[in-house]
Amino acid sequence: VIKTLNTGVYPLWAAFDPGLNKLFITNHNGGSLTVIDGNTDTVQATIGDLGSGVFGVAVDAVTHRVYVTARDSDWVSVVDGNTNTQIWGERIYTSGREPFAVAVKSNSQVYVSYRNRSTDSTPDRLAIYYAAGGHGLVADLYLGAGANAEGEMAYSTASNRLYIPESGPNPTGAV
C-alpha cells in the first residue's frame, strides 16, 4: 500500500480515464463520486447529488464522460471528467429499470445492466442507450434465466464485444 485515501461513504466500484489520469470511485451510500488525481494521488473532487444507491461507473476515454448508475433512483448520471461536474441535461432516466453495472463504447453507446423493479429479483437485463444526442434507448435485451449481471461490465474495442461477468455458478458471457 502506497497511500490510503478517504473516498467517501461505502466506496464500491472504480473506473480509470487514462487520458486524464483520473480514477473515479462510486460512493454507494453517499450518492457521490470521488475523483482521484493519478499524478498526485490526492482526492481532486467529490461530486454529489448523483442519486440514491450509486453503484456502477464507466468512463468514455474519448469524450471523458463518466457514467454513474444510481440503482435506487432509476437513472444514470453523466459527469464531465475534464471539469469534475455533473452534466444535468445528459442524465439517462431508466424508467423503472433499476440500473446496476454500466459500460461504454466510446462516443457511441452506453450499456446498463438492470432489473425490472416490479418483476425481477436479479439484474438479468441489458439496456443499450445512445451515448449522445438525448440518450435514446437503442435496445432492451433479456440476458437469460439465472443471469445476474450486478457486477461491472467491460467493453472491448478490439473484439467489439461487451463482457458481462455473472454472479454465482454461471460463466462470464459476451454480448
mmCIF file of the C-alpha atoms, coordinates in Angstrom:
data_MODEL
# 
_entry.id   MODEL 
# 
loop_
_atom_site.group_PDB 
_atom_site.id 
_atom_site.type_symbol 
_atom_site.label_atom_id 
_atom_site.label_alt_id 
_atom_site.label_comp_id 
_atom_site.label_asym_id 
_atom_site.label_entity_id 
_atom_site.label_seq_id 
_atom_site.pdbx_PDB_ins_code 
_atom_site.Cartn_x 
_atom_site.Cartn_y 
_atom_site.Cartn_z 
_atom_site.occupancy 
_atom_site.B_iso_or_equiv 
_atom_site.pdbx_formal_charge 
_atom_site.auth_seq_id 
_atom_site.auth_comp_id 
_atom_site.auth_asym_id 
_atom_site.auth_atom_id 
_atom_site.pdbx_PDB_model_num 
ATOM 1   C CA . VAL A 1 1   ? 0.000   0.000   0.000   1.00 0.00 ? 1   VAL A CA 1 
ATOM 2   C CA . ILE A 1 2   ? 1.485   3.306   -1.097  1.00 0.00 ? 2   ILE A CA 1 
ATOM 3   C CA . LYS A 1 3   ? -1.200  5.607   0.195   1.00 0.00 ? 3   LYS A CA 1 
ATOM 4   C CA . THR A 1 4   ? -4.679  5.415   1.727   1.00 0.00 ? 4   THR A CA 1 
ATOM 5   C CA . LEU A 1 5   ? -7.297  7.985   0.733   1.00 0.00 ? 5   LEU A CA 1 
ATOM 6   C CA . ASN A 1 6   ? -10.717 8.714   2.183   1.00 0.00 ? 6   ASN A CA 1 
ATOM 7   C CA . THR A 1 7   ? -13.046 8.337   -0.781  1.00 0.00 ? 7   THR A CA 1 
ATOM 8   C CA . GLY A 1 8   ? -16.463 8.648   0.826   1.00 0.00 ? 8   GLY A CA 1 
ATOM 9   C CA . VAL A 1 9   ? -19.224 6.501   2.280   1.00 0.00 ? 9   VAL A CA 1 
ATOM 10  C CA . TYR A 1 10  ? -19.093 2.838   1.167   1.00 0.00 ? 10  TYR A CA 1 
ATOM 11  C CA . PRO A 1 11  ? -16.861 3.024   -1.919  1.00 0.00 ? 11  PRO A CA 1 
ATOM 12  C CA . LEU A 1 12  ? -17.984 0.357   -4.369  1.00 0.00 ? 12  LEU A CA 1 
ATOM 13  C CA . TRP A 1 13  ? -16.687 0.474   -7.973  1.00 0.00 ? 13  TRP A CA 1 
ATOM 14  C CA . ALA A 1 14  ? -13.905 2.311   -9.790  1.00 0.00 ? 14  ALA A CA 1 
ATOM 15  C CA . ALA A 1 15  ? -13.108 3.344   -13.363 1.00 0.00 ? 15  ALA A CA 1 
ATOM 16  C CA . PHE A 1 16  ? -9.965  4.957   -14.766 1.00 0.00 ? 16  PHE A CA 1 
ATOM 17  C CA . ASP A 1 17  ? -9.571  7.560   -17.510 1.00 0.00 ? 17  ASP A CA 1 
ATOM 18  C CA . PRO A 1 18  ? -6.033  7.120   -18.917 1.00 0.00 ? 18  PRO A CA 1 
ATOM 19  C CA . GLY A 1 19  ? -6.160  10.366  -20.921 1.00 0.00 ? 19  GLY A CA 1 
ATOM 20  C CA . LEU A 1 20  ? -6.910  12.427  -17.825 1.00 0.00 ? 20  LEU A CA 1 
ATOM 21  C CA . ASN A 1 21  ? -5.010  10.153  -15.416 1.00 0.00 ? 21  ASN A CA 1 
ATOM 22  C CA . LYS A 1 22  ? -8.017  10.208  -13.082 1.00 0.00 ? 22  LYS A CA 1 
ATOM 23  C CA . LEU A 1 23  ? -9.663  7.480   -11.038 1.00 0.00 ? 23  LEU A CA 1 
ATOM 24  C CA . PHE A 1 24  ? -13.411 7.722   -10.405 1.00 0.00 ? 24  PHE A CA 1 
ATOM 25  C CA . ILE A 1 25  ? -14.848 5.851   -7.377  1.00 0.00 ? 25  ILE A CA 1 
ATOM 26  C CA . THR A 1 26  ? -18.555 5.478   -6.609  1.00 0.00 ? 26  THR A CA 1 
ATOM 27  C CA . ASN A 1 27  ? -19.704 6.007   -3.024  1.00 0.00 ? 27  ASN A CA 1 
ATOM 28  C CA . HIS A 1 28  ? -22.781 3.788   -2.733  1.00 0.00 ? 28  HIS A CA 1 
ATOM 29  C CA . ASN A 1 29  ? -24.275 5.208   0.469   1.00 0.00 ? 29  ASN A CA 1 
ATOM 30  C CA . GLY A 1 30  ? -23.074 8.754   -0.141  1.00 0.00 ? 30  GLY A CA 1 
ATOM 31  C CA . GLY A 1 31  ? -24.700 9.250   -3.541  1.00 0.00 ? 31  GLY A CA 1 
ATOM 32  C CA . SER A 1 32  ? -21.432 10.641  -4.827  1.00 0.00 ? 32  SER A CA 1 
ATOM 33  C CA . LEU A 1 33  ? -18.369 10.067  -6.978  1.00 0.00 ? 33  LEU A CA 1 
ATOM 34  C CA . THR A 1 34  ? -14.837 10.687  -5.733  1.00 0.00 ? 34  THR A CA 1 
ATOM 35  C CA . VAL A 1 35  ? -12.216 11.826  -8.267  1.00 0.00 ? 35  VAL A CA 1 
ATOM 36  C CA . ILE A 1 36  ? -8.571  10.944  -7.582  1.00 0.00 ? 36  ILE A CA 1 
ATOM 37  C CA . ASP A 1 37  ? -5.766  12.681  -9.455  1.00 0.00 ? 37  ASP A CA 1 
ATOM 38  C CA . GLY A 1 38  ? -3.367  9.972   -10.631 1.00 0.00 ? 38  GLY A CA 1 
ATOM 39  C CA . ASN A 1 39  ? -0.456  12.413  -10.835 1.00 0.00 ? 39  ASN A CA 1 
ATOM 40  C CA . THR A 1 40  ? -0.593  13.444  -7.173  1.00 0.00 ? 40  THR A CA 1 
ATOM 41  C CA . ASP A 1 41  ? -2.571  10.537  -5.632  1.00 0.00 ? 41  ASP A CA 1 
ATOM 42  C CA . THR A 1 42  ? -4.891  13.034  -3.956  1.00 0.00 ? 42  THR A CA 1 
ATOM 43  C CA . VAL A 1 43  ? -8.650  13.482  -3.908  1.00 0.00 ? 43  VAL A CA 1 
ATOM 44  C CA . GLN A 1 44  ? -9.376  16.135  -6.514  1.00 0.00 ? 44  GLN A CA 1 
ATOM 45  C CA . ALA A 1 45  ? -13.150 16.367  -6.062  1.00 0.00 ? 45  ALA A CA 1 
ATOM 46  C CA . THR A 1 46  ? -16.262 14.709  -4.709  1.00 0.00 ? 46  THR A CA 1 
ATOM 47  C CA . ILE A 1 47  ? -19.287 15.083  -6.950  1.00 0.00 ? 47  ILE A CA 1 
ATOM 48  C CA . GLY A 1 48  ? -22.587 14.788  -5.076  1.00 0.00 ? 48  GLY A CA 1 
ATOM 49  C CA . ASP A 1 49  ? -26.283 14.621  -5.916  1.00 0.00 ? 49  ASP A CA 1 
ATOM 50  C CA . LEU A 1 50  ? -25.840 11.604  -8.219  1.00 0.00 ? 50  LEU A CA 1 
ATOM 51  C CA . GLY A 1 51  ? -28.811 9.750   -6.755  1.00 0.00 ? 51  GLY A CA 1 
ATOM 52  C CA . SER A 1 52  ? -29.571 7.115   -4.176  1.00 0.00 ? 52  SER A CA 1 
ATOM 53  C CA . GLY A 1 53  ? -27.665 3.835   -4.224  1.00 0.00 ? 53  GLY A CA 1 
ATOM 54  C CA . VAL A 1 54  ? -24.817 4.956   -6.508  1.00 0.00 ? 54  VAL A CA 1 
ATOM 55  C CA . PHE A 1 55  ? -23.417 1.750   -7.948  1.00 0.00 ? 55  PHE A CA 1 
ATOM 56  C CA . GLY A 1 56  ? -21.596 1.271   -11.269 1.00 0.00 ? 56  GLY A CA 1 
ATOM 57  C CA . VAL A 1 57  ? -19.192 3.583   -13.075 1.00 0.00 ? 57  VAL A CA 1 
ATOM 58  C CA . ALA A 1 58  ? -17.708 3.636   -16.588 1.00 0.00 ? 58  ALA A CA 1 
ATOM 59  C CA . VAL A 1 59  ? -15.509 6.109   -18.459 1.00 0.00 ? 59  VAL A CA 1 
ATOM 60  C CA . ASP A 1 60  ? -15.601 7.078   -22.123 1.00 0.00 ? 60  ASP A CA 1 
ATOM 61  C CA . ALA A 1 61  ? -11.879 7.661   -22.691 1.00 0.00 ? 61  ALA A CA 1 
ATOM 62  C CA . VAL A 1 62  ? -12.560 9.616   -25.904 1.00 0.00 ? 62  VAL A CA 1 
ATOM 63  C CA . THR A 1 63  ? -15.115 12.147  -24.625 1.00 0.00 ? 63  THR A CA 1 
ATOM 64  C CA . HIS A 1 64  ? -14.053 11.920  -20.940 1.00 0.00 ? 64  HIS A CA 1 
ATOM 65  C CA . ARG A 1 65  ? -17.676 11.427  -19.931 1.00 0.00 ? 65  ARG A CA 1 
ATOM 66  C CA . VAL A 1 66  ? -18.167 9.374   -16.778 1.00 0.00 ? 66  VAL A CA 1 
ATOM 67  C CA . TYR A 1 67  ? -21.387 7.352   -16.443 1.00 0.00 ? 67  TYR A CA 1 
ATOM 68  C CA . VAL A 1 68  ? -22.620 6.541   -12.912 1.00 0.00 ? 68  VAL A CA 1 
ATOM 69  C CA . THR A 1 69  ? -25.635 4.356   -12.134 1.00 0.00 ? 69  THR A CA 1 
ATOM 70  C CA . ALA A 1 70  ? -27.960 5.230   -9.249  1.00 0.00 ? 70  ALA A CA 1 
ATOM 71  C CA . ARG A 1 71  ? -29.659 1.920   -8.512  1.00 0.00 ? 71  ARG A CA 1 
ATOM 72  C CA . ASP A 1 72  ? -32.339 3.230   -6.172  1.00 0.00 ? 72  ASP A CA 1 
ATOM 73  C CA . SER A 1 73  ? -33.103 6.357   -8.237  1.00 0.00 ? 73  SER A CA 1 
ATOM 74  C CA . ASP A 1 74  ? -33.527 4.629   -11.641 1.00 0.00 ? 74  ASP A CA 1 
ATOM 75  C CA . TRP A 1 75  ? -31.105 6.809   -13.577 1.00 0.00 ? 75  TRP A CA 1 
ATOM 76  C CA . VAL A 1 76  ? -27.567 7.111   -14.898 1.00 0.00 ? 76  VAL A CA 1 
ATOM 77  C CA . SER A 1 77  ? -25.771 10.380  -14.185 1.00 0.00 ? 77  SER A CA 1 
ATOM 78  C CA . VAL A 1 78  ? -23.248 11.811  -16.629 1.00 0.00 ? 78  VAL A CA 1 
ATOM 79  C CA . VAL A 1 79  ? -20.167 13.629  -15.341 1.00 0.00 ? 79  VAL A CA 1 
ATOM 80  C CA . ASP A 1 80  ? -17.653 15.682  -17.338 1.00 0.00 ? 80  ASP A CA 1 
ATOM 81  C CA . GLY A 1 81  ? -14.300 14.177  -16.375 1.00 0.00 ? 81  GLY A CA 1 
ATOM 82  C CA . ASN A 1 82  ? -12.444 17.294  -17.525 1.00 0.00 ? 82  ASN A CA 1 
ATOM 83  C CA . THR A 1 83  ? -14.256 19.623  -15.109 1.00 0.00 ? 83  THR A CA 1 
ATOM 84  C CA . ASN A 1 84  ? -15.478 17.107  -12.483 1.00 0.00 ? 84  ASN A CA 1 
ATOM 85  C CA . THR A 1 85  ? -19.036 18.393  -12.769 1.00 0.00 ? 85  THR A CA 1 
ATOM 86  C CA . GLN A 1 86  ? -22.336 16.648  -13.392 1.00 0.00 ? 86  GLN A CA 1 
ATOM 87  C CA . ILE A 1 87  ? -23.920 17.374  -16.760 1.00 0.00 ? 87  ILE A CA 1 
ATOM 88  C CA . TRP A 1 88  ? -27.536 17.731  -15.645 1.00 0.00 ? 88  TRP A CA 1 
ATOM 89  C CA . GLY A 1 89  ? -29.023 17.831  -19.136 1.00 0.00 ? 89  GLY A CA 1 
ATOM 90  C CA . GLU A 1 90  ? -27.472 14.462  -20.022 1.00 0.00 ? 90  GLU A CA 1 
ATOM 91  C CA . ARG A 1 91  ? -28.920 12.305  -17.220 1.00 0.00 ? 91  ARG A CA 1 
ATOM 92  C CA . ILE A 1 92  ? -30.293 8.993   -18.571 1.00 0.00 ? 92  ILE A CA 1 
ATOM 93  C CA . TYR A 1 93  ? -33.633 8.121   -16.965 1.00 0.00 ? 93  TYR A CA 1 
ATOM 94  C CA . THR A 1 94  ? -34.119 4.352   -16.938 1.00 0.00 ? 94  THR A CA 1 
ATOM 95  C CA . SER A 1 95  ? -37.902 4.406   -16.323 1.00 0.00 ? 95  SER A CA 1 
ATOM 96  C CA . GLY A 1 96  ? -38.486 1.636   -13.780 1.00 0.00 ? 96  GLY A CA 1 
ATOM 97  C CA . ARG A 1 97  ? -35.264 -0.164  -14.626 1.00 0.00 ? 97  ARG A CA 1 
ATOM 98  C CA . GLU A 1 98  ? -33.076 -0.482  -11.522 1.00 0.00 ? 98  GLU A CA 1 
ATOM 99  C CA . PRO A 1 99  ? -29.574 0.087   -13.006 1.00 0.00 ? 99  PRO A CA 1 
ATOM 100 C CA . PHE A 1 100 ? -26.555 -1.791  -11.665 1.00 0.00 ? 100 PHE A CA 1 
ATOM 101 C CA . ALA A 1 101 ? -23.471 -2.040  -13.883 1.00 0.00 ? 101 ALA A CA 1 
ATOM 102 C CA . VAL A 1 102 ? -22.522 0.269   -16.744 1.00 0.00 ? 102 VAL A CA 1 
ATOM 103 C CA . ALA A 1 103 ? -20.055 0.118   -19.638 1.00 0.00 ? 103 ALA A CA 1 
ATOM 104 C CA . VAL A 1 104 ? -19.485 2.425   -22.586 1.00 0.00 ? 104 VAL A CA 1 
ATOM 105 C CA . LYS A 1 105 ? -18.464 2.044   -26.216 1.00 0.00 ? 105 LYS A CA 1 
ATOM 106 C CA . SER A 1 106 ? -16.609 5.304   -26.826 1.00 0.00 ? 106 SER A CA 1 
ATOM 107 C CA . ASN A 1 107 ? -18.682 8.030   -28.449 1.00 0.00 ? 107 ASN A CA 1 
ATOM 108 C CA . SER A 1 108 ? -21.393 5.527   -29.353 1.00 0.00 ? 108 SER A CA 1 
ATOM 109 C CA . GLN A 1 109 ? -23.364 3.508   -26.802 1.00 0.00 ? 109 GLN A CA 1 
ATOM 110 C CA . VAL A 1 110 ? -23.886 3.156   -23.054 1.00 0.00 ? 110 VAL A CA 1 
ATOM 111 C CA . TYR A 1 111 ? -24.696 -0.344  -21.745 1.00 0.00 ? 111 TYR A CA 1 
ATOM 112 C CA . VAL A 1 112 ? -26.631 -0.642  -18.474 1.00 0.00 ? 112 VAL A CA 1 
ATOM 113 C CA . SER A 1 113 ? -27.462 -3.915  -16.718 1.00 0.00 ? 113 SER A CA 1 
ATOM 114 C CA . TYR A 1 114 ? -30.667 -3.697  -14.738 1.00 0.00 ? 114 TYR A CA 1 
ATOM 115 C CA . ARG A 1 115 ? -33.540 -5.487  -13.136 1.00 0.00 ? 115 ARG A CA 1 
ATOM 116 C CA . ASN A 1 116 ? -37.165 -4.568  -13.527 1.00 0.00 ? 116 ASN A CA 1 
ATOM 117 C CA . ARG A 1 117 ? -38.067 -3.278  -10.088 1.00 0.00 ? 117 ARG A CA 1 
ATOM 118 C CA . SER A 1 118 ? -41.510 -4.911  -10.095 1.00 0.00 ? 118 SER A CA 1 
ATOM 119 C CA . THR A 1 119 ? -40.740 -8.354  -11.579 1.00 0.00 ? 119 THR A CA 1 
ATOM 120 C CA . ASP A 1 120 ? -37.046 -9.323  -11.306 1.00 0.00 ? 120 ASP A CA 1 
ATOM 121 C CA . SER A 1 121 ? -35.030 -10.473 -8.313  1.00 0.00 ? 121 SER A CA 1 
ATOM 122 C CA . THR A 1 122 ? -31.635 -10.198 -10.068 1.00 0.00 ? 122 THR A CA 1 
ATOM 123 C CA . PRO A 1 123 ? -30.290 -7.886  -12.784 1.00 0.00 ? 123 PRO A CA 1 
ATOM 124 C CA . ASP A 1 124 ? -30.932 -10.113 -15.798 1.00 0.00 ? 124 ASP A CA 1 
ATOM 125 C CA . ARG A 1 125 ? -31.493 -7.475  -18.465 1.00 0.00 ? 125 ARG A CA 1 
ATOM 126 C CA . LEU A 1 126 ? -29.390 -5.098  -20.542 1.00 0.00 ? 126 LEU A CA 1 
ATOM 127 C CA . ALA A 1 127 ? -30.459 -1.692  -21.850 1.00 0.00 ? 127 ALA A CA 1 
ATOM 128 C CA . ILE A 1 128 ? -28.404 -0.009  -24.563 1.00 0.00 ? 128 ILE A CA 1 
ATOM 129 C CA . TYR A 1 129 ? -28.601 3.778   -24.922 1.00 0.00 ? 129 TYR A CA 1 
ATOM 130 C CA . TYR A 1 130 ? -27.017 6.237   -27.334 1.00 0.00 ? 130 TYR A CA 1 
ATOM 131 C CA . ALA A 1 131 ? -24.019 7.943   -25.720 1.00 0.00 ? 131 ALA A CA 1 
ATOM 132 C CA . ALA A 1 132 ? -25.034 11.331  -27.153 1.00 0.00 ? 132 ALA A CA 1 
ATOM 133 C CA . GLY A 1 133 ? -27.983 13.152  -28.654 1.00 0.00 ? 133 GLY A CA 1 
ATOM 134 C CA . GLY A 1 134 ? -30.598 12.599  -25.970 1.00 0.00 ? 134 GLY A CA 1 
ATOM 135 C CA . HIS A 1 135 ? -29.553 9.109   -24.835 1.00 0.00 ? 135 HIS A CA 1 
ATOM 136 C CA . GLY A 1 136 ? -32.422 7.322   -26.565 1.00 0.00 ? 136 GLY A CA 1 
ATOM 137 C CA . LEU A 1 137 ? -32.954 3.630   -25.902 1.00 0.00 ? 137 LEU A CA 1 
ATOM 138 C CA . VAL A 1 138 ? -31.382 1.550   -28.699 1.00 0.00 ? 138 VAL A CA 1 
ATOM 139 C CA . ALA A 1 139 ? -32.215 -1.952  -27.444 1.00 0.00 ? 139 ALA A CA 1 
ATOM 140 C CA . ASP A 1 140 ? -33.508 -3.798  -24.419 1.00 0.00 ? 140 ASP A CA 1 
ATOM 141 C CA . LEU A 1 141 ? -32.217 -7.365  -24.049 1.00 0.00 ? 141 LEU A CA 1 
ATOM 142 C CA . TYR A 1 142 ? -33.046 -10.272 -21.752 1.00 0.00 ? 142 TYR A CA 1 
ATOM 143 C CA . LEU A 1 143 ? -29.801 -11.987 -20.689 1.00 0.00 ? 143 LEU A CA 1 
ATOM 144 C CA . GLY A 1 144 ? -31.443 -15.326 -19.866 1.00 0.00 ? 144 GLY A CA 1 
ATOM 145 C CA . ALA A 1 145 ? -32.758 -17.307 -16.930 1.00 0.00 ? 145 ALA A CA 1 
ATOM 146 C CA . GLY A 1 146 ? -30.361 -17.299 -13.999 1.00 0.00 ? 146 GLY A CA 1 
ATOM 147 C CA . ALA A 1 147 ? -28.368 -14.306 -15.247 1.00 0.00 ? 147 ALA A CA 1 
ATOM 148 C CA . ASN A 1 148 ? -27.067 -11.987 -12.532 1.00 0.00 ? 148 ASN A CA 1 
ATOM 149 C CA . ALA A 1 149 ? -25.241 -9.055  -14.084 1.00 0.00 ? 149 ALA A CA 1 
ATOM 150 C CA . GLU A 1 150 ? -24.840 -6.917  -10.981 1.00 0.00 ? 150 GLU A CA 1 
ATOM 151 C CA . GLY A 1 151 ? -21.037 -6.688  -11.201 1.00 0.00 ? 151 GLY A CA 1 
ATOM 152 C CA . GLU A 1 152 ? -19.102 -4.410  -13.502 1.00 0.00 ? 152 GLU A CA 1 
ATOM 153 C CA . MET A 1 153 ? -19.106 -4.894  -17.276 1.00 0.00 ? 153 MET A CA 1 
ATOM 154 C CA . ALA A 1 154 ? -16.389 -4.106  -19.812 1.00 0.00 ? 154 ALA A CA 1 
ATOM 155 C CA . TYR A 1 155 ? -16.490 -3.213  -23.488 1.00 0.00 ? 155 TYR A CA 1 
ATOM 156 C CA . SER A 1 156 ? -13.601 -4.348  -25.695 1.00 0.00 ? 156 SER A CA 1 
ATOM 157 C CA . THR A 1 157 ? -12.863 -2.177  -28.723 1.00 0.00 ? 157 THR A CA 1 
ATOM 158 C CA . ALA A 1 158 ? -10.552 -4.907  -30.065 1.00 0.00 ? 158 ALA A CA 1 
ATOM 159 C CA . SER A 1 159 ? -13.274 -7.576  -30.202 1.00 0.00 ? 159 SER A CA 1 
ATOM 160 C CA . ASN A 1 160 ? -16.255 -5.189  -30.409 1.00 0.00 ? 160 ASN A CA 1 
ATOM 161 C CA . ARG A 1 161 ? -17.856 -7.143  -27.557 1.00 0.00 ? 161 ARG A CA 1 
ATOM 162 C CA . LEU A 1 162 ? -19.379 -6.367  -24.207 1.00 0.00 ? 162 LEU A CA 1 
ATOM 163 C CA . TYR A 1 163 ? -18.262 -8.724  -21.418 1.00 0.00 ? 163 TYR A CA 1 
ATOM 164 C CA . ILE A 1 164 ? -20.649 -9.337  -18.549 1.00 0.00 ? 164 ILE A CA 1 
ATOM 165 C CA . PRO A 1 165 ? -19.428 -11.354 -15.552 1.00 0.00 ? 165 PRO A CA 1 
ATOM 166 C CA . GLU A 1 166 ? -22.230 -13.122 -13.754 1.00 0.00 ? 166 GLU A CA 1 
ATOM 167 C CA . SER A 1 167 ? -22.524 -13.719 -10.027 1.00 0.00 ? 167 SER A CA 1 
ATOM 168 C CA . GLY A 1 168 ? -22.839 -17.354 -8.994  1.00 0.00 ? 168 GLY A CA 1 
ATOM 169 C CA . PRO A 1 169 ? -22.002 -20.521 -10.915 1.00 0.00 ? 169 PRO A CA 1 
ATOM 170 C CA . ASN A 1 170 ? -22.612 -19.150 -14.432 1.00 0.00 ? 170 ASN A CA 1 
ATOM 171 C CA . PRO A 1 171 ? -19.612 -18.323 -16.669 1.00 0.00 ? 171 PRO A CA 1 
ATOM 172 C CA . THR A 1 172 ? -18.802 -14.840 -17.997 1.00 0.00 ? 172 THR A CA 1 
ATOM 173 C CA . GLY A 1 173 ? -20.783 -14.058 -21.117 1.00 0.00 ? 173 GLY A CA 1 
ATOM 174 C CA . ALA A 1 174 ? -20.221 -11.797 -24.094 1.00 0.00 ? 174 ALA A CA 1 
ATOM 175 C CA . VAL A 1 175 ? -22.889 -9.841  -25.958 1.00 0.00 ? 175 VAL A CA 1 
# 
